[in-house]
Short mmCIF file of C-alpha atoms and ligand atoms in Angstrom, two decimals:
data_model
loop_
_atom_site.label_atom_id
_atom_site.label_comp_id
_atom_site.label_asym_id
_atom_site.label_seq_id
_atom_site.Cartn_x
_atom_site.Cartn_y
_atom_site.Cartn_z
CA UNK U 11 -11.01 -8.29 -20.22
CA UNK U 12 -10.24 -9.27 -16.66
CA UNK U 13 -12.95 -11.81 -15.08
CA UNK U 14 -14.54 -9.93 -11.93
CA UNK U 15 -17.27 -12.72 -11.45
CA UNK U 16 -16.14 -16.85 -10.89
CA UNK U 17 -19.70 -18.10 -12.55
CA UNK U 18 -20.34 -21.44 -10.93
CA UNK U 19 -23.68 -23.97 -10.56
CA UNK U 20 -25.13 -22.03 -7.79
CA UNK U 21 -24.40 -18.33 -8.49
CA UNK U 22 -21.23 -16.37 -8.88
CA UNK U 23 -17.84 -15.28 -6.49
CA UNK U 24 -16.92 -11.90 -6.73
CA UNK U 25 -13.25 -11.78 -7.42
CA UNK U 26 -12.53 -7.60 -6.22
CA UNK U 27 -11.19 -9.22 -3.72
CA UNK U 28 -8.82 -12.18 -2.59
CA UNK U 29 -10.91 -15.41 -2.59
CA UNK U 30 -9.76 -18.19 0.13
CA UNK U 31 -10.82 -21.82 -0.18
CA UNK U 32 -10.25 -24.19 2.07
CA UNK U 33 -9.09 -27.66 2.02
CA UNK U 34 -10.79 -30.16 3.59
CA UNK U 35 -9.18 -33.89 2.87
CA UNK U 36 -11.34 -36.67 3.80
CA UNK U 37 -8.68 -38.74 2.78
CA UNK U 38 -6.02 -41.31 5.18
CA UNK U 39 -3.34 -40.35 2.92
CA UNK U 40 -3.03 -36.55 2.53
CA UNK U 41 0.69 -35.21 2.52
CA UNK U 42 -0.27 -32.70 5.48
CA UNK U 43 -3.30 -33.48 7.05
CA UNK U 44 -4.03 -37.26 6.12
CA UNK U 45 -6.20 -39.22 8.71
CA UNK U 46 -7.42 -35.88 10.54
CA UNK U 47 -10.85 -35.54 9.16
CA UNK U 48 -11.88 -39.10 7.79
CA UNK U 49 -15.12 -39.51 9.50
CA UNK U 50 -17.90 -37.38 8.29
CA UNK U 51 -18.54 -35.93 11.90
CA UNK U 52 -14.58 -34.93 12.41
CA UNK U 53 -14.64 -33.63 8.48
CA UNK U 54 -18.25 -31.36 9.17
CA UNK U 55 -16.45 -29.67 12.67
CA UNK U 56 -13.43 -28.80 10.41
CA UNK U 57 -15.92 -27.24 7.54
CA UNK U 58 -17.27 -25.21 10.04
CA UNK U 59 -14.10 -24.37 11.49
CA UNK U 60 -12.96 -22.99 8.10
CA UNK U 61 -16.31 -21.25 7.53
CA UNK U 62 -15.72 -19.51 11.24
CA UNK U 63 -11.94 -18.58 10.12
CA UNK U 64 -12.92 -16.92 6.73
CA UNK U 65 -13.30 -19.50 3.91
CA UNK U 66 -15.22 -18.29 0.94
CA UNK U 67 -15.22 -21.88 -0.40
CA UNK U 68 -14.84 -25.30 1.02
CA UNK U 69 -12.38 -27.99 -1.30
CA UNK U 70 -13.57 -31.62 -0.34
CA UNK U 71 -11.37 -33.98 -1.68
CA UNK U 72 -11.34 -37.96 -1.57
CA UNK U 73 -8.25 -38.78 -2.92
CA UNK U 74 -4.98 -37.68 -2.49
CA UNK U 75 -1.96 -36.69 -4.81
CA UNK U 76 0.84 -36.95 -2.45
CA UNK U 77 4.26 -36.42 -3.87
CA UNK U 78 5.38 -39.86 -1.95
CA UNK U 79 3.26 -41.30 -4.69
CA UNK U 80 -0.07 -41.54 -3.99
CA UNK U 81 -2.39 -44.79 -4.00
CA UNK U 82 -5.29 -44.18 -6.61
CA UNK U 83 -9.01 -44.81 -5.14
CA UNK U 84 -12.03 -46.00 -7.01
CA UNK U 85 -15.14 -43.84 -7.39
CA UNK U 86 -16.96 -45.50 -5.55
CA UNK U 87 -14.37 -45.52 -2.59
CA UNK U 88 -13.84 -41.64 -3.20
CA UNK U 89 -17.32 -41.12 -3.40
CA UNK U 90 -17.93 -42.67 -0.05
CA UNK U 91 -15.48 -40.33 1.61
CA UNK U 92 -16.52 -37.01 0.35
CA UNK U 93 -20.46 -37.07 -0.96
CA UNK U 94 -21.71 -37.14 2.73
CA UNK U 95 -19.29 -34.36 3.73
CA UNK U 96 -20.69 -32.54 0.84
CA UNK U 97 -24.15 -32.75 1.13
CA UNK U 98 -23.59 -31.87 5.13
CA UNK U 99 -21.63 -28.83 4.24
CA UNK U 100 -24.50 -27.91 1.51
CA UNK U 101 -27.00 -28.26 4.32
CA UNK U 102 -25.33 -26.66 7.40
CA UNK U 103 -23.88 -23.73 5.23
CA UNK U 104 -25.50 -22.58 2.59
CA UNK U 105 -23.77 -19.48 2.27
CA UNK U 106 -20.56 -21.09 1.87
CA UNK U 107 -19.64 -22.19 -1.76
CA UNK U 108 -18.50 -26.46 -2.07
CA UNK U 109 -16.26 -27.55 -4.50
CA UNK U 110 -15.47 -30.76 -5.09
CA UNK U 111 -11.30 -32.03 -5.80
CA UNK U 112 -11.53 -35.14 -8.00
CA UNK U 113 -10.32 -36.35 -11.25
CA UNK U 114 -13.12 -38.87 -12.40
CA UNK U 115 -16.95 -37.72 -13.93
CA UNK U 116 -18.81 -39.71 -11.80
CA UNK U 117 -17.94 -38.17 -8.65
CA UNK U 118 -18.14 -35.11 -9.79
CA UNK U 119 -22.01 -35.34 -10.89
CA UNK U 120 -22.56 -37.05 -7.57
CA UNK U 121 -21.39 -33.80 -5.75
CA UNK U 122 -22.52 -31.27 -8.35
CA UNK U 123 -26.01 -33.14 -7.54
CA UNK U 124 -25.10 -33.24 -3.27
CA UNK U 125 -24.89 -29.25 -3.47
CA UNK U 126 -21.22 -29.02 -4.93
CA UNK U 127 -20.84 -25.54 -7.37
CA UNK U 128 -17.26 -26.16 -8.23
CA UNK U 129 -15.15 -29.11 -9.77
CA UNK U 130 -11.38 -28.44 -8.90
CA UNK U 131 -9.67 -30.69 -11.45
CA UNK U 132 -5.68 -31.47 -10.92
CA UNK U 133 -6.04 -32.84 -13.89
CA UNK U 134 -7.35 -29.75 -16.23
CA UNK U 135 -9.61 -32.86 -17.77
CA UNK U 136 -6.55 -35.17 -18.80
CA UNK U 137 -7.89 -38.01 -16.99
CA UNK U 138 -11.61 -38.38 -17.82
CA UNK U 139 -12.87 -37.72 -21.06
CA UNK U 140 -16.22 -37.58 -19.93
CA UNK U 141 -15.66 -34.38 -17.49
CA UNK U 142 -15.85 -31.26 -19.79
CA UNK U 143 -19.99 -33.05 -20.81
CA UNK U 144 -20.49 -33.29 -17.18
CA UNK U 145 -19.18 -29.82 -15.63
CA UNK U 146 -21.10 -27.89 -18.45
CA UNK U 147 -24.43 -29.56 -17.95
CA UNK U 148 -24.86 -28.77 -14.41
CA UNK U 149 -23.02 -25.38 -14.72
CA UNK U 150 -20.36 -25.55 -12.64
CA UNK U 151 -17.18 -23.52 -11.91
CA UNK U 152 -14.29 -25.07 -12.78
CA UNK U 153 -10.27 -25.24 -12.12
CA UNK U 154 -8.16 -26.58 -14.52
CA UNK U 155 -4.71 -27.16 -12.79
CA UNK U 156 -1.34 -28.03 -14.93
CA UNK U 157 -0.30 -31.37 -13.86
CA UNK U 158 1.55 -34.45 -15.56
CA UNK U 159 0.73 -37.65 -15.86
CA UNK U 160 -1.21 -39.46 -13.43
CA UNK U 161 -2.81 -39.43 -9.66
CA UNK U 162 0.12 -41.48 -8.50
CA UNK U 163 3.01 -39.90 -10.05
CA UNK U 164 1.81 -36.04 -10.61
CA UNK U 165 3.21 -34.49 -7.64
CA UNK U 166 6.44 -36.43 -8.08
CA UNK U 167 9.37 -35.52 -10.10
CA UNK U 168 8.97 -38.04 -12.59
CA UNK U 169 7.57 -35.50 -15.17
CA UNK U 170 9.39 -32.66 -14.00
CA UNK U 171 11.31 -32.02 -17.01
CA UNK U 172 11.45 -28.30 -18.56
CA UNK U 173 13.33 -26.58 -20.99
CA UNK U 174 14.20 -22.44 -20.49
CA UNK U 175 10.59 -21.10 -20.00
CA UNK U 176 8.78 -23.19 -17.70
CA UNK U 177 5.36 -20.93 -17.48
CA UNK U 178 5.53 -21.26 -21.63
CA UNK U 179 5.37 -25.32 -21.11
CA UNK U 180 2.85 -24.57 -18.78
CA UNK U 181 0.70 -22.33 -20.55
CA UNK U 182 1.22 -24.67 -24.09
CA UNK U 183 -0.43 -27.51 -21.92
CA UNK U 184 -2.94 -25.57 -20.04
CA UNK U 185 -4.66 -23.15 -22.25
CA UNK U 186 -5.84 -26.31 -24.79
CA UNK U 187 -7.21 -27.65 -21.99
CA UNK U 188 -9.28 -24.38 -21.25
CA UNK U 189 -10.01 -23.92 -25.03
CA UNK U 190 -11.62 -27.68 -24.79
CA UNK U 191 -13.70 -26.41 -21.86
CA UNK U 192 -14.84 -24.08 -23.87
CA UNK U 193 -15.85 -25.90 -26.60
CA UNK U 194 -18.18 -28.27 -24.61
CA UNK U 195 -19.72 -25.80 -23.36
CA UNK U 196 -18.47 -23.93 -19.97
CA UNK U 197 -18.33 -20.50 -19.75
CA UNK U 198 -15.83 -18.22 -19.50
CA UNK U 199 -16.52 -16.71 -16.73
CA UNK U 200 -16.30 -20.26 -15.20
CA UNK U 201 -12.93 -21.13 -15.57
CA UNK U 202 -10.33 -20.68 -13.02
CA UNK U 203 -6.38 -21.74 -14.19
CA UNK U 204 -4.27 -22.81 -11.83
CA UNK U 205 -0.41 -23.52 -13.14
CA UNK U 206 -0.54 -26.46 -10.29
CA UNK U 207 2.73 -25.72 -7.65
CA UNK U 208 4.49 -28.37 -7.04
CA UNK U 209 2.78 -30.63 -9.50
CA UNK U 210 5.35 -32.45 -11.73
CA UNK U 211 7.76 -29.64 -11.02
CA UNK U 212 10.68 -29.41 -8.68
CA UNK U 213 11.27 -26.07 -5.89
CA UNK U 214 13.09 -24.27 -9.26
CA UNK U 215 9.88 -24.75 -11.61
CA UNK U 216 6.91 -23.70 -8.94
CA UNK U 217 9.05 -20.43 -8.48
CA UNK U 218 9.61 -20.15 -11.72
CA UNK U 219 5.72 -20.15 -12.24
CA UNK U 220 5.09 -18.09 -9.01
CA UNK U 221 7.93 -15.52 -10.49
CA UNK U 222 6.07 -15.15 -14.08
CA UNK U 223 2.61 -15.37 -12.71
CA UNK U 224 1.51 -12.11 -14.59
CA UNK U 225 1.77 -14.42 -18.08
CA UNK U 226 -0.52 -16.69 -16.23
CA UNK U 227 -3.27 -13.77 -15.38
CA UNK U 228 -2.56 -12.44 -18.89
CA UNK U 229 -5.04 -15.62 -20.31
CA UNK U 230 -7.42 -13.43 -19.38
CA UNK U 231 -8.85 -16.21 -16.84
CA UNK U 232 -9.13 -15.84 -13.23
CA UNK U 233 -6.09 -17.78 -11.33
CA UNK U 234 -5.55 -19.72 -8.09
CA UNK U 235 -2.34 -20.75 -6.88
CA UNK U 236 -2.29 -23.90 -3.87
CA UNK U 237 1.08 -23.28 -2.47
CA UNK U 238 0.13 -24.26 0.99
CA UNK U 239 2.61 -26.16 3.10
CA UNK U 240 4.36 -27.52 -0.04
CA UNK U 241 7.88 -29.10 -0.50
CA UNK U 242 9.32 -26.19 -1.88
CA UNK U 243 8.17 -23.82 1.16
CA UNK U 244 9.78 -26.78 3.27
CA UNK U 245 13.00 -26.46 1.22
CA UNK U 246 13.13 -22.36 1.08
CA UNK U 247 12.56 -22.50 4.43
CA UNK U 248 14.61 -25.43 6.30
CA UNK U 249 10.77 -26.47 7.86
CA UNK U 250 10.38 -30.32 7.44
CA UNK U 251 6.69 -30.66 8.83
CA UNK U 252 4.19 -29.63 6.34
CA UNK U 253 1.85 -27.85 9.24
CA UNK U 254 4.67 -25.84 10.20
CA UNK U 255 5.05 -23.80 6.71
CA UNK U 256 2.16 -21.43 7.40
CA UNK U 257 4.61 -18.42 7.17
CA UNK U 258 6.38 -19.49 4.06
CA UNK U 259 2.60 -20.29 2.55
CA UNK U 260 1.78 -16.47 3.82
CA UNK U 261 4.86 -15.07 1.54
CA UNK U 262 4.02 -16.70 -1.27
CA UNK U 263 0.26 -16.03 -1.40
CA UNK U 264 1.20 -12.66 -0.84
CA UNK U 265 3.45 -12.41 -3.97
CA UNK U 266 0.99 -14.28 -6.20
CA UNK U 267 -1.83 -11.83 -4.91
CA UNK U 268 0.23 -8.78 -6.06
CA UNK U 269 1.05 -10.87 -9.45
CA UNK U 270 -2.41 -11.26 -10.01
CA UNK U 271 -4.02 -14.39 -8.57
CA UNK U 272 -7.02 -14.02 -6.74
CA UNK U 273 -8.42 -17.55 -5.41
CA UNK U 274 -6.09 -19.16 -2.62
CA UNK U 275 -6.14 -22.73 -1.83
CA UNK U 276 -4.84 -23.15 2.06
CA UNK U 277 -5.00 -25.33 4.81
CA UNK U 278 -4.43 -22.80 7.24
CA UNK U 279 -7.26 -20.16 6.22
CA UNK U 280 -7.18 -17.72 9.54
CA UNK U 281 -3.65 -16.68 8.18
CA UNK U 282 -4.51 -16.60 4.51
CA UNK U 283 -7.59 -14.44 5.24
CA UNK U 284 -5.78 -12.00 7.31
CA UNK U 285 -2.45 -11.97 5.49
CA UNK U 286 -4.67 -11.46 1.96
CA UNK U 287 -6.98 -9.06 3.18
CA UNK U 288 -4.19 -6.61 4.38
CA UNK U 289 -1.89 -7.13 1.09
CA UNK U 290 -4.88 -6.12 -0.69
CA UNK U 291 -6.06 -3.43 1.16
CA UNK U 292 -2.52 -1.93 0.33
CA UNK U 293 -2.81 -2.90 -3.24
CA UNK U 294 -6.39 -1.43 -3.43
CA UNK U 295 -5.04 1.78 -1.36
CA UNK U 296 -1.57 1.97 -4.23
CA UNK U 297 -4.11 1.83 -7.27
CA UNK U 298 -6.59 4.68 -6.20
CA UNK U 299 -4.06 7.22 -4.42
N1 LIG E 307 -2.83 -29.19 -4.49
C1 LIG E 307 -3.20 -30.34 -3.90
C2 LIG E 307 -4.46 -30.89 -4.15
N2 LIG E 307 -5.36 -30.25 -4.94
N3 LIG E 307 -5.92 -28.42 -6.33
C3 LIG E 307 -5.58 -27.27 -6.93
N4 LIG E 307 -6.44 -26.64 -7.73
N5 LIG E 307 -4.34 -26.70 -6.75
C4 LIG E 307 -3.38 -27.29 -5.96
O1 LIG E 307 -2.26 -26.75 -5.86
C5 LIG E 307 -3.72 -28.53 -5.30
C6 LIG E 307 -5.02 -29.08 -5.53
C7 LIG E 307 -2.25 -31.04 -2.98
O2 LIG E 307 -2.42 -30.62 -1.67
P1 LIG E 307 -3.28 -31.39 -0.54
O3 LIG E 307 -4.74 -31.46 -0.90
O4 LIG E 307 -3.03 -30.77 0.77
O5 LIG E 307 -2.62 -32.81 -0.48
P2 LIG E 307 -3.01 -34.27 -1.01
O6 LIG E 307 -3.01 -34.25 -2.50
O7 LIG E 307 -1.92 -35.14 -0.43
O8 LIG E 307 -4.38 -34.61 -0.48
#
């Protein structure tokens, strides 16, 4: 049975239609946008900036994963960055769904109790045993994303090793991870896969994934993709600056809409929103006619 509903802490997303969150990186570090939105003031006008371009959620992250190897942060640093972003967002927009993009417990039951709904997890739970307890106690959505090894080296190529059928790897590692969910106690209906582009896999495995995405969907879980800006759009597409690749981040949400995702993970939401809601309108138009 497909998943129509994402269940999270403070309701439910519909998922008839194509879902756009987007990414809001109060970090100095990020790979595209680092620096831009550190202070909570600069970080609120960009939430609401999303909000006015179409975001159904709003991804706060603290800590980045950049594939020039990123510098790990303490909770209590990462905390410091995102939980007054959080709570601000919860306050000024209620309508708009937070989640929170962190590895470690403790900041995410500081944000799932700041108005957070949604623990995005580029770890699928690898890193913090303790995650799984916290996410189902306060009910939260969650997205478990395919990654190797850790925060510093998981968007580098250091892991990137594969044999013939990538999304099989892929799947063997994720779907434990899911089952796990499951078994401490998180719905369902609250579990979003994400085979994590660009995460420990060079341009040849994230297309790989992208190209097979229907064995993804097949889980029987709802799927996001984050393909925005990424190194492989760069090298596709001869663009070197990351906030240049909105058109190569429009073709491939596009494809992985038709394959079956539904939740999009973008920088650039205005395009995403538009670009999605037309590919599906065509979709929707193909299935009933
Ligand atoms: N990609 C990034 C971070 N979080 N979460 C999910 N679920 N899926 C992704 O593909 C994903 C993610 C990396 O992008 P960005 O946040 O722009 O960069 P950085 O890690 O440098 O902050």
């Amino acid at each position: 049975m497909r998943t129509l509903h994402w269940i999270h802490a403070l309701g439910a997303i519909p998922l008839e239609r194509p879902i756009v969150m987007g990414i809001l990186n109060v970090t100095p570090d990020s790979f595209s946008d680092g620096g831009r939105f550190l202070s909570t003031d600069d970080a609120l006008r960009r939430a609401e900036a999303l909000v006015a371009e179409g975001a159904d959620i709003i991804d706060v992250g603290g800590e980045s994963t950049r594939p020039q190897g990123a510098t790990p942060v303490g909770a209590a640093e990462e905390g410091r960055r995102v939980l007054p972003v959080i709570a601000g967002i919860a306050r000024r927009f209620p309508e708009t769904v937070v989640s929170v993009d962190t590895v470690k417990s403790d900041v995410a039951e500081r944000a799932l109790g700041d108005g957070a709904a949604i623990v995005n997890d580029v770890s699928a739970f690898r890193l913090d045993a303790r995650m799984p307890d916290v996410c189902a106690r306060a009910g939260a959505g969650v997205v478990l994303m395919h990654s190797r090894g850790g925060v510093s080296d998981m968007a580098t190529f250091e892991h990137a090793s594969y044999g013939d059928d990538v999304v099989g790897e892929v799947l063997g590692e994720l779907l434990p991870r899911a089952d796990a969910a499951e078994r401490a106690g998180i719905r369902r209906e609250a579990i979003v896969l994400d085979p994590g582009i660009g995460f420990s896999k060079r341009s040849e495995h994230s297309l790989a994934v992208l190209a097979e995405l229907p064995r993804v969907v097949e889980a029987g879980y709802a799927v996001l993709v984050g393909v925005s800006r990424k190194r492989f759009l760069g090298e596709l597409t001869g663009v070197r600056e990351p906030a240049e690749r909105v058109h190569g981040t429009t073709g491939a949400n596009v494809m992985a809409l038709a394959f079956g995702a539904r939740i999009f993970r973008v920088h650039d939401v205005a395009a995403a929103r538009h670009a999605l809601d037309v590919a599906w309108a065509i979709l929707q138009h193909e299935q009933n006619g």
